[in-house]
PDB file of N, CA and C in Angstrom:
ATOM      1  N   LEU J   8      16.601 -17.057   0.290  1.00 43.00           N
ATOM      2  CA  LEU J   8      16.359 -15.660  -0.059  1.00 43.00           C
ATOM      3  C   LEU J   8      17.665 -14.955  -0.414  1.00 43.00           C
ATOM      4  N   ILE J   9      18.720 -15.205   0.365  1.00 44.00           N
ATOM      5  CA  ILE J   9      20.001 -14.565   0.078  1.00 44.00           C
ATOM      6  C   ILE J   9      20.537 -15.023  -1.271  1.00 44.00           C
ATOM      7  N   THR J  10      20.433 -16.316  -1.566  1.00 44.00           N
ATOM      8  CA  THR J  10      20.893 -16.834  -2.854  1.00 44.00           C
ATOM      9  C   THR J  10      20.103 -16.210  -3.994  1.00 44.00           C
ATOM     10  N   THR J  11      18.806 -16.081  -3.824  1.00 43.00           N
ATOM     11  CA  THR J  11      17.969 -15.462  -4.851  1.00 43.00           C
ATOM     12  C   THR J  11      18.360 -14.003  -5.056  1.00 43.00           C
ATOM     13  N   THR J  12      18.602 -13.294  -3.973  1.00 47.00           N
ATOM     14  CA  THR J  12      18.989 -11.883  -4.068  1.00 47.00           C
ATOM     15  C   THR J  12      20.334 -11.747  -4.761  1.00 47.00           C
ATOM     16  N   ILE J  13      21.287 -12.594  -4.414  1.00 50.00           N
ATOM     17  CA  ILE J  13      22.597 -12.556  -5.065  1.00 50.00           C
ATOM     18  C   ILE J  13      22.453 -12.875  -6.544  1.00 50.00           C
ATOM     19  N   GLY J  14      21.647 -13.860  -6.870  1.00 53.00           N
ATOM     20  CA  GLY J  14      21.404 -14.209  -8.270  1.00 53.00           C
ATOM     21  C   GLY J  14      20.765 -13.067  -9.036  1.00 53.00           C
ATOM     22  N   MET J  15      19.807 -12.374  -8.406  1.00 58.00           N
ATOM     23  CA  MET J  15      19.151 -11.239  -9.034  1.00 58.00           C
ATOM     24  C   MET J  15      20.151 -10.110  -9.254  1.00 58.00           C
ATOM     25  N   ASN J  16      20.999  -9.856  -8.246  1.00 78.00           N
ATOM     26  CA  ASN J  16      22.001  -8.802  -8.365  1.00 78.00           C
ATOM     27  C   ASN J  16      22.935  -9.083  -9.535  1.00 78.00           C
ATOM     28  N   HIS J  17      23.359 -10.324  -9.666  1.00 87.00           N
ATOM     29  CA  HIS J  17      24.274 -10.692 -10.743  1.00 87.00           C
ATOM     30  C   HIS J  17      23.583 -10.574 -12.103  1.00 87.00           C
ATOM     31  N   ALA J  18      22.331 -11.017 -12.183  1.00 91.00           N
ATOM     32  CA  ALA J  18      21.582 -10.925 -13.436  1.00 91.00           C
ATOM     33  C   ALA J  18      21.346  -9.462 -13.814  1.00 91.00           C
ATOM     34  N   THR J  19      21.026  -8.645 -12.828  1.00 93.00           N
ATOM     35  CA  THR J  19      20.825  -7.212 -13.062  1.00 93.00           C
ATOM     36  C   THR J  19      22.110  -6.580 -13.572  1.00 93.00           C
ATOM     37  N   GLU J  20      23.211  -6.857 -12.895  1.00 95.00           N
ATOM     38  CA  GLU J  20      24.493  -6.302 -13.310  1.00 95.00           C
ATOM     39  C   GLU J  20      24.846  -6.740 -14.734  1.00 95.00           C
ATOM     40  N   ASN J  21      24.581  -7.993 -15.063  1.00 95.00           N
ATOM     41  CA  ASN J  21      24.898  -8.482 -16.415  1.00 95.00           C
ATOM     42  C   ASN J  21      24.079  -7.767 -17.486  1.00 95.00           C
ATOM     43  N   LYS J  22      22.800  -7.509 -17.226  1.00 96.00           N
ATOM     44  CA  LYS J  22      21.965  -6.780 -18.195  1.00 96.00           C
ATOM     45  C   LYS J  22      22.498  -5.366 -18.425  1.00 96.00           C
ATOM     46  N   ILE J  23      22.824  -4.700 -17.330  1.00 97.00           N
ATOM     47  CA  ILE J  23      23.333  -3.333 -17.419  1.00 97.00           C
ATOM     48  C   ILE J  23      24.693  -3.323 -18.110  1.00 97.00           C
ATOM     49  N   LYS J  24      25.542  -4.243 -17.722  1.00 96.00           N
ATOM     50  CA  LYS J  24      26.884  -4.353 -18.301  1.00 96.00           C
ATOM     51  C   LYS J  24      26.805  -4.586 -19.810  1.00 96.00           C
ATOM     52  N   GLU J  25      25.928  -5.489 -20.227  1.00 97.00           N
ATOM     53  CA  GLU J  25      25.760  -5.779 -21.654  1.00 97.00           C
ATOM     54  C   GLU J  25      25.300  -4.539 -22.414  1.00 97.00           C
ATOM     55  N   PHE J  26      24.349  -3.807 -21.848  1.00 98.00           N
ATOM     56  CA  PHE J  26      23.875  -2.577 -22.485  1.00 98.00           C
ATOM     57  C   PHE J  26      25.017  -1.575 -22.633  1.00 98.00           C
ATOM     58  N   LEU J  27      25.755  -1.361 -21.558  1.00 97.00           N
ATOM     59  CA  LEU J  27      26.855  -0.396 -21.594  1.00 97.00           C
ATOM     60  C   LEU J  27      27.946  -0.812 -22.580  1.00 97.00           C
ATOM     61  N   GLU J  28      28.282  -2.089 -22.599  1.00 96.00           N
ATOM     62  CA  GLU J  28      29.313  -2.578 -23.519  1.00 96.00           C
ATOM     63  C   GLU J  28      28.867  -2.426 -24.971  1.00 96.00           C
ATOM     64  N   ASN J  29      27.617  -2.750 -25.254  1.00 97.00           N
ATOM     65  CA  ASN J  29      27.117  -2.696 -26.629  1.00 97.00           C
ATOM     66  C   ASN J  29      26.861  -1.281 -27.135  1.00 97.00           C
ATOM     67  N   ASN J  30      26.426  -0.390 -26.255  1.00 97.00           N
ATOM     68  CA  ASN J  30      26.040   0.950 -26.688  1.00 97.00           C
ATOM     69  C   ASN J  30      27.129   2.005 -26.528  1.00 97.00           C
ATOM     70  N   PHE J  31      28.067   1.751 -25.626  1.00 96.00           N
ATOM     71  CA  PHE J  31      29.096   2.749 -25.358  1.00 96.00           C
ATOM     72  C   PHE J  31      30.510   2.199 -25.537  1.00 96.00           C
ATOM     73  N   LEU J  32      30.598   0.968 -26.049  1.00 93.00           N
ATOM     74  CA  LEU J  32      31.884   0.331 -26.351  1.00 93.00           C
ATOM     75  C   LEU J  32      32.818   0.314 -25.144  1.00 93.00           C
ATOM     76  N   ILE J  33      32.253   0.020 -23.992  1.00 95.00           N
ATOM     77  CA  ILE J  33      33.028  -0.074 -22.758  1.00 95.00           C
ATOM     78  C   ILE J  33      33.480  -1.519 -22.592  1.00 95.00           C
ATOM     79  N   ASP J  34      34.739  -1.710 -22.254  1.00 94.00           N
ATOM     80  CA  ASP J  34      35.281  -3.040 -21.994  1.00 94.00           C
ATOM     81  C   ASP J  34      35.548  -3.155 -20.497  1.00 94.00           C
ATOM     82  N   PHE J  35      34.659  -3.858 -19.796  1.00 93.00           N
ATOM     83  CA  PHE J  35      34.794  -3.956 -18.346  1.00 93.00           C
ATOM     84  C   PHE J  35      35.916  -4.889 -17.916  1.00 93.00           C
ATOM     85  N   ASP J  36      36.604  -5.502 -18.873  1.00 92.00           N
ATOM     86  CA  ASP J  36      37.832  -6.233 -18.548  1.00 92.00           C
ATOM     87  C   ASP J  36      38.976  -5.245 -18.337  1.00 92.00           C
ATOM     88  N   GLU J  37      38.806  -4.027 -18.845  1.00 93.00           N
ATOM     89  CA  GLU J  37      39.864  -3.025 -18.770  1.00 93.00           C
ATOM     90  C   GLU J  37      39.604  -1.906 -17.758  1.00 93.00           C
ATOM     91  N   ILE J  38      38.368  -1.784 -17.279  1.00 94.00           N
ATOM     92  CA  ILE J  38      38.071  -0.750 -16.275  1.00 94.00           C
ATOM     93  C   ILE J  38      37.361  -1.384 -15.092  1.00 94.00           C
ATOM     94  N   GLU J  39      37.397  -0.692 -13.972  1.00 94.00           N
ATOM     95  CA  GLU J  39      36.742  -1.161 -12.753  1.00 94.00           C
ATOM     96  C   GLU J  39      35.240  -0.890 -12.820  1.00 94.00           C
ATOM     97  N   ALA J  40      34.474  -1.729 -12.151  1.00 94.00           N
ATOM     98  CA  ALA J  40      33.015  -1.571 -12.128  1.00 94.00           C
ATOM     99  C   ALA J  40      32.589  -0.287 -11.419  1.00 94.00           C
ATOM    100  N   ASN J  41      33.457   0.273 -10.581  1.00 95.00           N
ATOM    101  CA  ASN J  41      33.094   1.497  -9.864  1.00 95.00           C
ATOM    102  C   ASN J  41      33.685   2.754 -10.502  1.00 95.00           C
ATOM    103  N   GLN J  42      34.260   2.615 -11.687  1.00 96.00           N
ATOM    104  CA  GLN J  42      34.838   3.770 -12.381  1.00 96.00           C
ATOM    105  C   GLN J  42      33.738   4.683 -12.912  1.00 96.00           C
ATOM    106  N   ASN J  43      33.906   5.984 -12.730  1.00 97.00           N
ATOM    107  CA  ASN J  43      32.930   6.973 -13.189  1.00 97.00           C
ATOM    108  C   ASN J  43      32.927   7.001 -14.725  1.00 97.00           C
ATOM    109  N   LEU J  44      31.806   6.619 -15.312  1.00 97.00           N
ATOM    110  CA  LEU J  44      31.703   6.492 -16.766  1.00 97.00           C
ATOM    111  C   LEU J  44      31.613   7.839 -17.469  1.00 97.00           C
ATOM    112  N   PHE J  45      31.244   8.890 -16.732  1.00 96.00           N
ATOM    113  CA  PHE J  45      31.162  10.232 -17.305  1.00 96.00           C
ATOM    114  C   PHE J  45      32.527  10.892 -17.304  1.00 96.00           C
ATOM    115  N   GLU J  46      33.194  10.860 -16.161  1.00 96.00           N
ATOM    116  CA  GLU J  46      34.533  11.449 -16.066  1.00 96.00           C
ATOM    117  C   GLU J  46      35.524  10.740 -16.978  1.00 96.00           C
ATOM    118  N   SER J  47      35.279   9.453 -17.240  1.00 96.00           N
ATOM    119  CA  SER J  47      36.162   8.668 -18.110  1.00 96.00           C
ATOM    120  C   SER J  47      35.874   8.899 -19.589  1.00 96.00           C
ATOM    121  N   GLY J  48      34.786   9.632 -19.884  1.00 96.00           N
ATOM    122  CA  GLY J  48      34.461   9.964 -21.265  1.00 96.00           C
ATOM    123  C   GLY J  48      33.666   8.914 -22.019  1.00 96.00           C
ATOM    124  N   PHE J  49      33.167   7.896 -21.332  1.00 96.00           N
ATOM    125  CA  PHE J  49      32.392   6.857 -22.007  1.00 96.00           C
ATOM    126  C   PHE J  49      30.959   7.303 -22.304  1.00 96.00           C
ATOM    127  N   ILE J  50      30.385   8.077 -21.402  1.00 96.00           N
ATOM    128  CA  ILE J  50      28.994   8.514 -21.553  1.00 96.00           C
ATOM    129  C   ILE J  50      28.936  10.032 -21.475  1.00 96.00           C
ATOM    130  N   ASP J  51      28.214  10.638 -22.433  1.00 96.00           N
ATOM    131  CA  ASP J  51      27.981  12.084 -22.418  1.00 96.00           C
ATOM    132  C   ASP J  51      26.504  12.322 -22.102  1.00 96.00           C
ATOM    133  N   SER J  52      26.044  13.545 -22.229  1.00 94.00           N
ATOM    134  CA  SER J  52      24.661  13.864 -21.860  1.00 94.00           C
ATOM    135  C   SER J  52      23.645  13.112 -22.723  1.00 94.00           C
ATOM    136  N   TYR J  53      23.930  12.965 -24.012  1.00 96.00           N
ATOM    137  CA  TYR J  53      23.013  12.200 -24.871  1.00 96.00           C
ATOM    138  C   TYR J  53      23.011  10.729 -24.459  1.00 96.00           C
ATOM    139  N   GLY J  54      24.178  10.208 -24.175  1.00 97.00           N
ATOM    140  CA  GLY J  54      24.285   8.823 -23.721  1.00 97.00           C
ATOM    141  C   GLY J  54      23.562   8.598 -22.409  1.00 97.00           C
ATOM    142  N   PHE J  55      23.568   9.610 -21.543  1.00 96.00           N
ATOM    143  CA  PHE J  55      22.866   9.507 -20.267  1.00 96.00           C
ATOM    144  C   PHE J  55      21.370   9.335 -20.500  1.00 96.00           C
ATOM    145  N   ILE J  56      20.827  10.059 -21.472  1.00 96.00           N
ATOM    146  CA  ILE J  56      19.407   9.912 -21.814  1.00 96.00           C
ATOM    147  C   ILE J  56      19.132   8.490 -22.304  1.00 96.00           C
ATOM    148  N   GLU J  57      20.013   7.959 -23.139  1.00 98.00           N
ATOM    149  CA  GLU J  57      19.868   6.570 -23.599  1.00 98.00           C
ATOM    150  C   GLU J  57      19.888   5.596 -22.427  1.00 98.00           C
ATOM    151  N   LEU J  58      20.810   5.817 -21.498  1.00 97.00           N
ATOM    152  CA  LEU J  58      20.936   4.953 -20.325  1.00 97.00           C
ATOM    153  C   LEU J  58      19.673   5.006 -19.477  1.00 97.00           C
ATOM    154  N   ILE J  59      19.163   6.203 -19.223  1.00 97.00           N
ATOM    155  CA  ILE J  59      17.951   6.352 -18.410  1.00 97.00           C
ATOM    156  C   ILE J  59      16.769   5.651 -19.086  1.00 97.00           C
ATOM    157  N   ASN J  60      16.617   5.838 -20.399  1.00 97.00           N
ATOM    158  CA  ASN J  60      15.533   5.163 -21.133  1.00 97.00           C
ATOM    159  C   ASN J  60      15.655   3.652 -21.015  1.00 97.00           C
ATOM    160  N   PHE J  61      16.867   3.140 -21.167  1.00 98.00           N
ATOM    161  CA  PHE J  61      17.087   1.694 -21.043  1.00 98.00           C
ATOM    162  C   PHE J  61      16.697   1.208 -19.648  1.00 98.00           C
ATOM    163  N   LEU J  62      17.186   1.875 -18.623  1.00 97.00           N
ATOM    164  CA  LEU J  62      16.916   1.435 -17.248  1.00 97.00           C
ATOM    165  C   LEU J  62      15.422   1.475 -16.933  1.00 97.00           C
ATOM    166  N   GLU J  63      14.746   2.547 -17.342  1.00 96.00           N
ATOM    167  CA  GLU J  63      13.313   2.657 -17.066  1.00 96.00           C
ATOM    168  C   GLU J  63      12.520   1.581 -17.803  1.00 96.00           C
ATOM    169  N   ASN J  64      12.871   1.305 -19.041  1.00 97.00           N
ATOM    170  CA  ASN J  64      12.144   0.295 -19.819  1.00 97.00           C
ATOM    171  C   ASN J  64      12.498  -1.129 -19.399  1.00 97.00           C
ATOM    172  N   GLU J  65      13.763  -1.392 -19.206  1.00 96.00           N
ATOM    173  CA  GLU J  65      14.211  -2.749 -18.879  1.00 96.00           C
ATOM    174  C   GLU J  65      13.758  -3.196 -17.488  1.00 96.00           C
ATOM    175  N   PHE J  66      13.775  -2.275 -16.532  1.00 96.00           N
ATOM    176  CA  PHE J  66      13.491  -2.643 -15.146  1.00 96.00           C
ATOM    177  C   PHE J  66      12.165  -2.094 -14.634  1.00 96.00           C
ATOM    178  N   ASP J  67      11.370  -1.508 -15.530  1.00 94.00           N
ATOM    179  CA  ASP J  67      10.038  -1.012 -15.202  1.00 94.00           C
ATOM    180  C   ASP J  67      10.063  -0.094 -13.976  1.00 94.00           C
ATOM    181  N   ILE J  68      10.922   0.914 -14.051  1.00 94.00           N
ATOM    182  CA  ILE J  68      11.036   1.893 -12.971  1.00 94.00           C
ATOM    183  C   ILE J  68      10.887   3.287 -13.566  1.00 94.00           C
ATOM    184  N   THR J  69      10.679   4.261 -12.707  1.00 94.00           N
ATOM    185  CA  THR J  69      10.690   5.663 -13.095  1.00 94.00           C
ATOM    186  C   THR J  69      11.770   6.345 -12.276  1.00 94.00           C
ATOM    187  N   ILE J  70      12.723   6.930 -12.950  1.00 94.00           N
ATOM    188  CA  ILE J  70      13.802   7.634 -12.277  1.00 94.00           C
ATOM    189  C   ILE J  70      13.393   9.093 -12.138  1.00 94.00           C
ATOM    190  N   GLN J  71      13.328   9.558 -10.912  1.00 89.00           N
ATOM    191  CA  GLN J  71      12.899  10.924 -10.624  1.00 89.00           C
ATOM    192  C   GLN J  71      13.988  11.923 -11.002  1.00 89.00           C
ATOM    193  N   ASN J  72      13.574  13.139 -11.363  1.00 89.00           N
ATOM    194  CA  ASN J  72      14.526  14.179 -11.773  1.00 89.00           C
ATOM    195  C   ASN J  72      15.631  14.412 -10.747  1.00 89.00           C
ATOM    196  N   GLU J  73      15.274  14.430  -9.476  1.00 86.00           N
ATOM    197  CA  GLU J  73      16.293  14.686  -8.455  1.00 86.00           C
ATOM    198  C   GLU J  73      17.328  13.558  -8.363  1.00 86.00           C
ATOM    199  N   GLU J  74      16.960  12.365  -8.821  1.00 86.00           N
ATOM    200  CA  GLU J  74      17.892  11.241  -8.817  1.00 86.00           C
ATOM    201  C   GLU J  74      18.890  11.320  -9.978  1.00 86.00           C
ATOM    202  N   LEU J  75      18.590  12.154 -10.946  1.00 86.00           N
ATOM    203  CA  LEU J  75      19.472  12.291 -12.110  1.00 86.00           C
ATOM    204  C   LEU J  75      20.728  13.089 -11.790  1.00 86.00           C
ATOM    205  N   VAL J  76      20.702  13.871 -10.737  1.00 84.00           N
ATOM    206  CA  VAL J  76      21.831  14.743 -10.431  1.00 84.00           C
ATOM    207  C   VAL J  76      22.703  14.237  -9.288  1.00 84.00           C
ATOM    208  N   ASN J  77      22.307  13.159  -8.627  1.00 83.00           N
ATOM    209  CA  ASN J  77      23.186  12.627  -7.591  1.00 83.00           C
ATOM    210  C   ASN J  77      24.116  11.583  -8.224  1.00 83.00           C
ATOM    211  N   GLU J  78      24.899  10.922  -7.453  1.00 86.00           N
ATOM    212  CA  GLU J  78      25.912  10.019  -8.002  1.00 86.00           C
ATOM    213  C   GLU J  78      25.469   8.562  -8.032  1.00 86.00           C
ATOM    214  N   SER J  79      24.170   8.310  -8.063  1.00 89.00           N
ATOM    215  CA  SER J  79      23.687   6.935  -8.046  1.00 89.00           C
ATOM    216  C   SER J  79      23.723   6.268  -9.420  1.00 89.00           C
ATOM    217  N   LEU J  80      24.019   7.031 -10.470  1.00 94.00           N
ATOM    218  CA  LEU J  80      23.979   6.466 -11.822  1.00 94.00           C
ATOM    219  C   LEU J  80      25.254   6.782 -12.609  1.00 94.00           C
ATOM    220  N   ILE J  81      26.425   6.681 -11.956  1.00 95.00           N
ATOM    221  CA  ILE J  81      27.657   7.095 -12.623  1.00 95.00           C
ATOM    222  C   ILE J  81      28.613   5.953 -12.960  1.00 95.00           C
ATOM    223  N   SER J  82      28.380   4.767 -12.400  1.00 97.00           N
ATOM    224  CA  SER J  82      29.260   3.632 -12.667  1.00 97.00           C
ATOM    225  C   SER J  82      28.426   2.367 -12.742  1.00 97.00           C
ATOM    226  N   LEU J  83      29.015   1.298 -13.251  1.00 97.00           N
ATOM    227  CA  LEU J  83      28.292   0.025 -13.309  1.00 97.00           C
ATOM    228  C   LEU J  83      27.840  -0.383 -11.914  1.00 97.00           C
ATOM    229  N   SER J  84      28.704  -0.252 -10.934  1.00 95.00           N
ATOM    230  CA  SER J  84      28.358  -0.635  -9.555  1.00 95.00           C
ATOM    231  C   SER J  84      27.221   0.213  -8.996  1.00 95.00           C
ATOM    232  N   SER J  85      27.317   1.529  -9.170  1.00 95.00           N
ATOM    233  CA  SER J  85      26.287   2.404  -8.597  1.00 95.00           C
ATOM    234  C   SER J  85      24.949   2.227  -9.313  1.00 95.00           C
ATOM    235  N   ILE J  86      24.983   2.012 -10.617  1.00 96.00           N
ATOM    236  CA  ILE J  86      23.739   1.786 -11.376  1.00 96.00           C
ATOM    237  C   ILE J  86      23.092   0.488 -10.928  1.00 96.00           C
ATOM    238  N   THR J  87      23.891  -0.565 -10.788  1.00 95.00           N
ATOM    239  CA  THR J  87      23.370  -1.858 -10.337  1.00 95.00           C
ATOM    240  C   THR J  87      22.761  -1.736  -8.946  1.00 95.00           C
ATOM    241  N   ASN J  88      23.442  -1.057  -8.039  1.00 93.00           N
ATOM    242  CA  ASN J  88      22.912  -0.862  -6.687  1.00 93.00           C
ATOM    243  C   ASN J  88      21.600  -0.088  -6.724  1.00 93.00           C
ATOM    244  N   TYR J  89      21.547   0.953  -7.544  1.00 94.00           N
ATOM    245  CA  TYR J  89      20.329   1.757  -7.664  1.00 94.00           C
ATOM    246  C   TYR J  89      19.164   0.891  -8.131  1.00 94.00           C
ATOM    247  N   ILE J  90      19.385   0.096  -9.167  1.00 95.00           N
ATOM    248  CA  ILE J  90      18.323  -0.762  -9.697  1.00 95.00           C
ATOM    249  C   ILE J  90      17.892  -1.784  -8.654  1.00 95.00           C
ATOM    250  N   ASN J  91      18.833  -2.386  -7.980  1.00 92.00           N
ATOM    251  CA  ASN J  91      18.496  -3.389  -6.965  1.00 92.00           C
ATOM    252  C   ASN J  91      17.679  -2.796  -5.824  1.00 92.00           C
ATOM    253  N   LEU J  92      17.901  -1.543  -5.509  1.00 91.00           N
ATOM    254  CA  LEU J  92      17.129  -0.886  -4.441  1.00 91.00           C
ATOM    255  C   LEU J  92      15.763  -0.396  -4.907  1.00 91.00           C
ATOM    256  N   ASN J  93      15.607  -0.131  -6.201  1.00 87.00           N
ATOM    257  CA  ASN J  93      14.377   0.506  -6.697  1.00 87.00           C
ATOM    258  C   ASN J  93      13.519  -0.356  -7.600  1.00 87.00           C
ATOM    259  N   HIS J  94      13.987  -1.530  -7.946  1.00 80.00           N
ATOM    260  CA  HIS J  94      13.252  -2.418  -8.860  1.00 80.00           C
ATOM    261  C   HIS J  94      12.590  -3.530  -8.070  1.00 80.00           C
ATOM    262  N   ASN J  95      11.312  -3.695  -8.290  1.00 69.00           N
ATOM    263  CA  ASN J  95      10.573  -4.804  -7.660  1.00 69.00           C
ATOM    264  C   ASN J  95      10.163  -5.782  -8.745  1.00 69.00           C
ATOM    265  N   PRO J  96      10.926  -6.873  -8.875  1.00 62.00           N
ATOM    266  CA  PRO J  96      10.618  -7.843  -9.966  1.00 62.00           C
ATOM    267  C   PRO J  96       9.273  -8.510  -9.800  1.00 62.00           C
TER     268      PRO J  96
END
């Protein structure tokens, strides 16, 4: 079970990372996974809408309005953790 969970976490992170790299031209070889993507200027409000649409469609989840204003969706690490806690494959 632990191996499966670790594998799922890595696969989830890779999907999110690929989306962010392709859509926002982020190079995760140059920034930390826990770096705030908004404060760093990689994602703006329009980009946030794109990110939310991707996450909801890719992982079959619904992100509640109150979750949009907390810090659970600001970095690759926090987004991955959020998906792992809220996605039931």
